[in-house]
Amino acid sequence: MRTRKSPAFAAIAGLAFSLALSLSPIGTATADPADSAGAHLVSIDRPGQRQEEFKVYSAAMDRVITLQVLTAFDNSVPRPTLYLLNGAGGGEDAATWYRQTDVVGFFSDKNVNVVSPVGGKFSYYTDWQQDDPALGRQKWETFLTSELPPIIDKTLNTSGVNAIAGVSMSATSALNLAILAPDRYRAVAAYSGCASTADDNSRKYIQLVLDRGNAEARNMWGAPGDPDWTRHDAVLNAEKLRGKALFISSSTGLPGPLDTLDSPSIGGRPATLANQIILGGVIEAATNGCTHALADKLGALGIPAQIEFRPSGTHSWRYWEDALHRSWPMLEAALQG
């Protein structure tokens, strides 16, 4: 179901969205280096278990990155990999797939490896043009598309087939990474994200996200008008998504069935519920407009996609948990195809 908003409402919601964003040891095994221009596996925590933690050195960022890894239920044969990205906090806060959803239980019987980086807060998981005084060196596109996959493939003996999914900030990233590394991913899922980056409002949104990390957008993709802003706009570059399995979802921002005091994420706390309904509602209304823009472009180009517009629901984890469940059949089919 699609719910349309007037241009004026979309502009107001977009601004409010931007303002809202501005508010708010077990045994270790060490592995031999696996090469991707100096990147290598440093260690594995809890080796051989279904939940592992990898430490991988990124030569591009000159630091060690932590990754949460769920291995396939049956790894007797090579299995595919889903790269599952966290939101604006980059997995460094409590707002993560692991802490807010049933991701561990959901994938417990699935024959897929799930890899989630812990790091990259406010980075848009992209390659920044310049080191940022607050965030340092950010070369996530290089890390996720070039350095990390060969290490994951070798260490887990994967099939080499990949998908990528992201939520909120990283929904933008998932689409971008699939466009910029077209041979890396067969499928993409984007939950409640904004695909546009090149227009004035989008740049303002992004800067206000980066403000939460005291970072500067010019260090990421340059001054307004720099080609990097257009290069990372998934609406303008939607043609490059052709041939991939696509799942795109958002809600209207109106209170929904999971926006109640007895919802597990609310835990009976009225202030938490009010925040989810007010701020989460405004943010989701804005991302809903962004998602409509991408859906319209895909439709105009004749690019198939599974697109779900919910009549209600806020920008919150229980809806994203449900979206992950609903996208899995599509992702699984692409990964096994």
Tab-separated table of C-alpha atoms in Angstrom:
chain	number	residue	atom	x	y	z
A	1	MET	CA	0.000	0.000	0.000
A	2	ARG	CA	1.345	3.451	-0.883
A	3	THR	CA	0.414	6.572	1.048
A	4	ARG	CA	1.193	9.867	-0.672
A	5	LYS	CA	2.183	13.086	1.079
A	6	SER	CA	2.097	16.587	-0.324
A	7	PRO	CA	5.414	18.228	-1.286
A	8	ALA	CA	4.957	20.699	1.569
A	9	PHE	CA	4.437	17.900	4.068
A	10	ALA	CA	7.452	16.063	2.718
A	11	ALA	CA	9.636	19.141	3.109
A	12	ILE	CA	8.454	19.744	6.677
A	13	ALA	CA	8.822	16.094	7.562
A	14	GLY	CA	12.274	16.045	6.041
A	15	LEU	CA	13.415	19.005	8.105
A	16	ALA	CA	11.908	17.530	11.245
A	17	PHE	CA	13.600	14.243	10.424
A	18	SER	CA	16.930	16.009	10.233
A	19	LEU	CA	16.383	17.840	13.498
A	20	ALA	CA	15.239	14.656	15.207
A	21	LEU	CA	18.383	12.862	14.132
A	22	SER	CA	20.485	15.615	15.623
A	23	LEU	CA	18.876	14.929	19.045
A	24	SER	CA	19.067	12.086	19.803
A	25	PRO	CA	37.004	-12.887	27.038
A	26	ILE	CA	36.835	-16.478	25.789
A	27	GLY	CA	39.566	-18.379	23.959
A	28	THR	CA	41.017	-16.730	20.870
A	29	ALA	CA	42.381	-18.320	17.708
A	30	THR	CA	44.842	-16.425	15.543
A	31	ALA	CA	44.846	-16.947	11.788
A	32	ASP	CA	47.398	-16.422	9.087
A	33	PRO	CA	47.029	-13.186	7.111
A	34	ALA	CA	44.640	-13.361	4.181
A	35	ASP	CA	45.607	-10.837	1.628
A	36	SER	CA	43.683	-7.906	0.227
A	37	ALA	CA	46.396	-5.267	-0.144
A	38	GLY	CA	47.466	-5.736	3.468
A	39	ALA	CA	44.104	-6.419	5.077
A	40	HIS	CA	44.123	-9.601	7.155
A	41	LEU	CA	42.358	-11.621	9.802
A	42	VAL	CA	43.834	-10.896	13.214
A	43	SER	CA	41.861	-13.254	15.450
A	44	ILE	CA	38.644	-15.171	16.019
A	45	ASP	CA	36.895	-15.141	19.380
A	46	ARG	CA	34.860	-18.289	20.170
A	47	PRO	CA	36.161	-20.197	17.112
A	48	GLY	CA	33.996	-23.069	15.940
A	49	GLN	CA	30.830	-21.769	17.618
A	50	ARG	CA	27.790	-20.429	15.811
A	51	GLN	CA	28.417	-16.929	17.186
A	52	GLU	CA	31.942	-15.733	16.581
A	53	GLU	CA	33.723	-12.410	16.732
A	54	PHE	CA	36.330	-11.630	14.108
A	55	LYS	CA	39.035	-9.012	14.336
A	56	VAL	CA	40.131	-7.896	10.870
A	57	TYR	CA	42.845	-5.385	10.100
A	58	SER	CA	41.845	-2.849	7.451
A	59	ALA	CA	44.848	-1.498	5.593
A	60	ALA	CA	42.682	1.242	4.093
A	61	MET	CA	41.745	2.566	7.543
A	62	ASP	CA	44.885	1.340	9.333
A	63	ARG	CA	42.940	-0.145	12.213
A	64	VAL	CA	41.389	-3.372	13.406
A	65	ILE	CA	37.661	-3.767	12.823
A	66	THR	CA	35.462	-6.020	14.954
A	67	LEU	CA	32.813	-8.119	13.195
A	68	GLN	CA	29.963	-10.099	14.710
A	69	VAL	CA	29.586	-13.321	12.759
A	70	LEU	CA	26.800	-15.897	12.761
A	71	THR	CA	27.883	-18.991	10.891
A	72	ALA	CA	25.576	-21.160	8.796
A	73	PHE	CA	23.468	-23.851	10.437
A	74	ASP	CA	25.055	-26.512	8.229
A	75	ASN	CA	28.509	-25.632	6.966
A	76	SER	CA	29.301	-29.043	5.507
A	77	VAL	CA	29.194	-27.338	2.113
A	78	PRO	CA	30.072	-23.729	1.192
A	79	ARG	CA	27.331	-21.278	2.147
A	80	PRO	CA	26.535	-17.695	1.070
A	81	THR	CA	26.981	-14.560	3.182
A	82	LEU	CA	24.642	-11.772	4.228
A	83	TYR	CA	26.352	-8.537	5.233
A	84	LEU	CA	23.933	-6.992	7.748
A	85	LEU	CA	24.708	-3.364	8.599
A	86	ASN	CA	23.654	-1.480	11.722
A	87	GLY	CA	22.281	2.072	11.678
A	88	ALA	CA	23.819	5.438	12.491
A	89	GLY	CA	25.536	4.163	15.644
A	90	GLY	CA	27.502	1.630	13.625
A	91	GLY	CA	26.917	-1.120	16.165
A	92	GLU	CA	28.849	0.817	18.801
A	93	ASP	CA	25.759	1.632	20.888
A	94	ALA	CA	22.685	-0.280	22.032
A	95	ALA	CA	20.810	0.294	18.750
A	96	THR	CA	21.964	-2.860	16.975
A	97	TRP	CA	20.505	-5.890	15.272
A	98	TYR	CA	21.939	-8.088	18.025
A	99	ARG	CA	20.554	-6.099	20.954
A	100	GLN	CA	17.209	-4.972	19.543
A	101	THR	CA	15.978	-7.906	17.441
A	102	ASP	CA	15.794	-11.700	17.319
A	103	VAL	CA	18.500	-11.875	14.665
A	104	VAL	CA	20.464	-14.633	16.440
A	105	GLY	CA	17.441	-16.853	16.890
A	106	PHE	CA	16.044	-16.074	13.466
A	107	PHE	CA	19.200	-17.201	11.668
A	108	SER	CA	19.820	-20.171	13.973
A	109	ASP	CA	18.399	-22.615	11.405
A	110	LYS	CA	19.411	-20.726	8.247
A	111	ASN	CA	22.188	-21.836	5.912
A	112	VAL	CA	23.807	-18.440	5.552
A	113	ASN	CA	26.719	-16.674	7.208
A	114	VAL	CA	25.722	-13.293	8.671
A	115	VAL	CA	28.435	-10.658	9.098
A	116	SER	CA	27.888	-7.335	10.898
A	117	PRO	CA	30.680	-4.794	11.425
A	118	VAL	CA	30.972	-3.132	14.823
A	119	GLY	CA	32.147	0.342	13.874
A	120	GLY	CA	31.449	2.981	11.276
A	121	LYS	CA	29.179	5.216	13.317
A	122	PHE	CA	27.961	8.233	11.318
A	123	SER	CA	30.179	7.125	8.411
A	124	TYR	CA	27.488	6.133	5.884
A	125	TYR	CA	29.795	3.143	5.343
A	126	THR	CA	31.459	5.015	2.515
A	127	ASP	CA	34.964	6.132	1.522
A	128	TRP	CA	35.507	9.658	2.812
A	129	GLN	CA	37.540	12.027	0.688
A	130	GLN	CA	39.453	13.333	3.691
A	131	ASP	CA	40.189	12.218	7.230
A	132	ASP	CA	37.702	13.822	9.603
A	133	PRO	CA	38.932	15.426	12.842
A	134	ALA	CA	36.148	13.725	14.812
A	135	LEU	CA	35.761	10.377	13.026
A	136	GLY	CA	39.243	9.850	11.667
A	137	ARG	CA	39.833	7.849	8.501
A	138	GLN	CA	36.705	6.320	7.018
A	139	LYS	CA	37.196	3.918	4.103
A	140	TRP	CA	34.251	1.601	4.571
A	141	GLU	CA	33.450	1.118	0.905
A	142	THR	CA	36.949	-0.229	0.363
A	143	PHE	CA	36.788	-2.352	3.497
A	144	LEU	CA	33.351	-3.866	2.877
A	145	THR	CA	33.627	-4.434	-0.869
A	146	SER	CA	37.341	-5.198	-1.365
A	147	GLU	CA	39.225	-5.987	1.846
A	148	LEU	CA	36.727	-7.977	3.903
A	149	PRO	CA	34.960	-10.364	1.468
A	150	PRO	CA	38.070	-12.381	0.507
A	151	ILE	CA	38.860	-12.829	4.204
A	152	ILE	CA	35.329	-13.946	5.036
A	153	ASP	CA	35.218	-16.253	2.017
A	154	LYS	CA	38.510	-17.916	2.909
A	155	THR	CA	37.937	-18.190	6.643
A	156	LEU	CA	34.366	-19.501	6.451
A	157	ASN	CA	34.805	-21.410	3.176
A	158	THR	CA	31.817	-19.596	1.722
A	159	SER	CA	30.194	-20.031	-1.663
A	160	GLY	CA	31.309	-16.511	-2.630
A	161	VAL	CA	27.687	-15.408	-3.106
A	162	ASN	CA	26.684	-12.317	-1.118
A	163	ALA	CA	23.752	-10.089	-0.183
A	164	ILE	CA	23.711	-6.859	1.796
A	165	ALA	CA	21.060	-5.268	4.001
A	166	GLY	CA	20.896	-2.060	6.016
A	167	VAL	CA	18.574	-0.021	8.178
A	168	SER	CA	18.072	3.746	8.392
A	169	MET	CA	21.516	5.310	7.648
A	170	SER	CA	22.915	2.013	6.418
A	171	ALA	CA	19.939	1.411	4.122
A	172	THR	CA	21.440	4.260	2.075
A	173	SER	CA	24.804	2.513	2.364
A	174	ALA	CA	23.529	-0.902	1.284
A	175	LEU	CA	22.088	0.538	-1.915
A	176	ASN	CA	25.264	2.527	-2.591
A	177	LEU	CA	27.589	-0.400	-2.024
A	178	ALA	CA	25.555	-2.587	-4.357
A	179	ILE	CA	25.734	0.088	-7.051
A	180	LEU	CA	29.441	0.802	-6.613
A	181	ALA	CA	30.478	-2.863	-6.395
A	182	PRO	CA	28.042	-4.409	-8.892
A	183	ASP	CA	29.644	-7.855	-8.914
A	184	ARG	CA	29.781	-8.209	-5.145
A	185	TYR	CA	26.098	-8.579	-4.164
A	186	ARG	CA	23.209	-10.502	-5.697
A	187	ALA	CA	20.573	-8.983	-3.421
A	188	VAL	CA	19.952	-5.801	-1.445
A	189	ALA	CA	17.495	-5.018	1.340
A	190	ALA	CA	16.959	-1.418	2.486
A	191	TYR	CA	14.746	-0.818	5.501
A	192	SER	CA	13.518	2.744	6.243
A	193	GLY	CA	16.327	4.582	4.480
A	194	CYS	CA	16.779	7.589	2.216
A	195	ALA	CA	18.215	6.689	-1.166
A	196	SER	CA	18.728	10.284	-2.360
A	197	THR	CA	21.915	12.169	-1.513
A	198	ALA	CA	22.533	14.760	-4.236
A	199	ASP	CA	19.762	17.340	-3.700
A	200	ASP	CA	19.972	20.180	-1.178
A	201	ASN	CA	17.583	18.641	1.353
A	202	SER	CA	19.388	15.302	1.271
A	203	ARG	CA	22.718	16.982	1.933
A	204	LYS	CA	21.194	18.805	4.887
A	205	TYR	CA	19.815	15.527	6.237
A	206	ILE	CA	23.199	13.884	5.939
A	207	GLN	CA	25.013	16.755	7.615
A	208	LEU	CA	22.598	16.642	10.535
A	209	VAL	CA	23.219	12.907	10.888
A	210	LEU	CA	26.944	13.608	10.867
A	211	ASP	CA	26.458	16.386	13.409
A	212	ARG	CA	25.698	13.667	15.945
A	213	GLY	CA	29.312	12.588	15.530
A	214	ASN	CA	30.678	16.146	15.219
A	215	ALA	CA	31.716	15.266	11.680
A	216	GLU	CA	31.729	17.388	8.526
A	217	ALA	CA	29.970	16.305	5.331
A	218	ARG	CA	32.554	18.065	3.155
A	219	ASN	CA	35.118	15.594	4.431
A	220	MET	CA	32.898	12.761	3.232
A	221	TRP	CA	31.864	13.635	-0.330
A	222	GLY	CA	33.222	17.136	-0.801
A	223	ALA	CA	31.504	20.458	-1.283
A	224	PRO	CA	27.954	20.695	-2.670
A	225	GLY	CA	28.105	19.892	-6.365
A	226	ASP	CA	31.035	17.505	-6.006
A	227	PRO	CA	30.428	14.450	-8.241
A	228	ASP	CA	30.684	12.176	-5.196
A	229	TRP	CA	27.249	13.335	-4.006
A	230	THR	CA	25.709	12.250	-7.300
A	231	ARG	CA	27.763	9.062	-7.420
A	232	HIS	CA	26.186	7.960	-4.121
A	233	ASP	CA	22.594	8.843	-5.000
A	234	ALA	CA	20.735	5.556	-5.478
A	235	VAL	CA	17.748	7.248	-7.108
A	236	LEU	CA	19.896	8.882	-9.784
A	237	ASN	CA	21.863	5.652	-10.209
A	238	ALA	CA	18.926	3.264	-9.921
A	239	GLU	CA	19.630	1.714	-13.340
A	240	LYS	CA	22.716	0.114	-11.797
A	241	LEU	CA	20.474	-1.912	-9.487
A	242	ARG	CA	18.984	-3.778	-12.438
A	243	GLY	CA	19.467	-7.515	-12.195
A	244	LYS	CA	19.683	-7.606	-8.404
A	245	ALA	CA	16.999	-8.898	-6.079
A	246	LEU	CA	15.687	-5.824	-4.247
A	247	PHE	CA	13.626	-5.462	-1.076
A	248	ILE	CA	12.688	-1.926	-0.022
A	249	SER	CA	10.370	-1.040	2.836
A	250	SER	CA	9.130	1.813	5.001
A	251	SER	CA	6.098	2.874	7.029
A	252	THR	CA	4.024	6.058	7.132
A	253	GLY	CA	5.207	7.087	10.595
A	254	LEU	CA	1.700	6.878	12.050
A	255	PRO	CA	1.543	4.871	15.305
A	256	GLY	CA	1.254	1.176	14.543
A	257	PRO	CA	0.662	-2.142	16.301
A	258	LEU	CA	4.167	-2.219	17.801
A	259	ASP	CA	3.957	1.321	19.198
A	260	THR	CA	2.367	0.355	22.501
A	261	LEU	CA	3.393	0.279	26.165
A	262	ASP	CA	3.485	-3.515	26.167
A	263	SER	CA	5.780	-3.719	23.135
A	264	PRO	CA	9.038	-5.475	24.172
A	265	SER	CA	11.125	-2.475	23.110
A	266	ILE	CA	8.982	-0.092	25.199
A	267	GLY	CA	8.763	-2.150	28.366
A	268	GLY	CA	5.924	-0.111	29.862
A	269	ARG	CA	7.876	3.168	29.811
A	270	PRO	CA	5.614	6.077	28.756
A	271	ALA	CA	8.516	8.413	27.941
A	272	THR	CA	10.083	5.808	25.676
A	273	LEU	CA	6.790	5.278	23.905
A	274	ALA	CA	6.284	9.027	23.451
A	275	ASN	CA	9.761	9.367	21.952
A	276	GLN	CA	9.141	6.460	19.581
A	277	ILE	CA	5.797	7.835	18.437
A	278	ILE	CA	6.840	11.489	18.080
A	279	LEU	CA	10.448	11.406	16.882
A	280	GLY	CA	10.233	7.926	15.395
A	281	GLY	CA	7.055	8.897	13.607
A	282	VAL	CA	8.519	12.033	12.059
A	283	ILE	CA	11.693	10.268	10.955
A	284	GLU	CA	9.778	7.392	9.404
A	285	ALA	CA	7.440	9.777	7.582
A	286	ALA	CA	10.491	11.371	5.993
A	287	THR	CA	12.112	8.066	5.030
A	288	ASN	CA	8.752	6.985	3.633
A	289	GLY	CA	8.943	9.880	1.176
A	290	CYS	CA	12.503	8.890	0.260
A	291	THR	CA	11.432	5.309	-0.288
A	292	HIS	CA	8.563	6.371	-2.543
A	293	ALA	CA	11.047	8.325	-4.670
A	294	LEU	CA	13.211	5.239	-5.138
A	295	ALA	CA	10.185	3.033	-5.802
A	296	ASP	CA	8.913	5.455	-8.431
A	297	LYS	CA	12.291	5.518	-10.163
A	298	LEU	CA	12.586	1.739	-10.176
A	299	GLY	CA	9.065	1.501	-11.557
A	300	ALA	CA	9.802	4.033	-14.293
A	301	LEU	CA	12.877	2.027	-15.302
A	302	GLY	CA	11.021	-1.277	-15.216
A	303	ILE	CA	13.343	-2.694	-12.551
A	304	PRO	CA	11.606	-5.381	-10.461
A	305	ALA	CA	11.647	-4.949	-6.692
A	306	GLN	CA	9.731	-6.186	-3.673
A	307	ILE	CA	8.486	-2.910	-2.207
A	308	GLU	CA	6.449	-2.752	0.987
A	309	PHE	CA	4.772	0.401	2.289
A	310	ARG	CA	3.112	-0.157	5.627
A	311	PRO	CA	0.057	1.950	6.520
A	312	SER	CA	1.445	2.554	10.011
A	313	GLY	CA	4.643	2.164	12.008
A	314	THR	CA	7.493	4.264	13.370
A	315	HIS	CA	11.255	4.375	12.818
A	316	SER	CA	11.974	1.602	15.299
A	317	TRP	CA	13.542	-1.819	15.630
A	318	ARG	CA	10.513	-4.070	15.963
A	319	TYR	CA	9.315	-2.987	12.520
A	320	TRP	CA	12.791	-3.591	11.112
A	321	GLU	CA	12.877	-7.038	12.703
A	322	ASP	CA	9.637	-7.807	10.886
A	323	ALA	CA	11.028	-6.329	7.649
A	324	LEU	CA	14.099	-8.556	7.913
A	325	HIS	CA	11.850	-11.595	8.323
A	326	ARG	CA	9.712	-10.567	5.354
A	327	SER	CA	12.744	-9.918	3.149
A	328	TRP	CA	14.454	-13.191	3.967
A	329	PRO	CA	12.653	-15.393	1.398
A	330	MET	CA	13.751	-13.020	-1.364
A	331	LEU	CA	17.309	-12.820	-0.016
A	332	GLU	CA	17.511	-16.576	0.434
A	333	ALA	CA	16.291	-17.243	-3.110
A	334	ALA	CA	18.901	-14.878	-4.549
A	335	LEU	CA	21.695	-16.325	-2.423
A	336	GLN	CA	20.879	-19.879	-3.398
A	337	GLY	CA	20.061	-19.129	-7.031
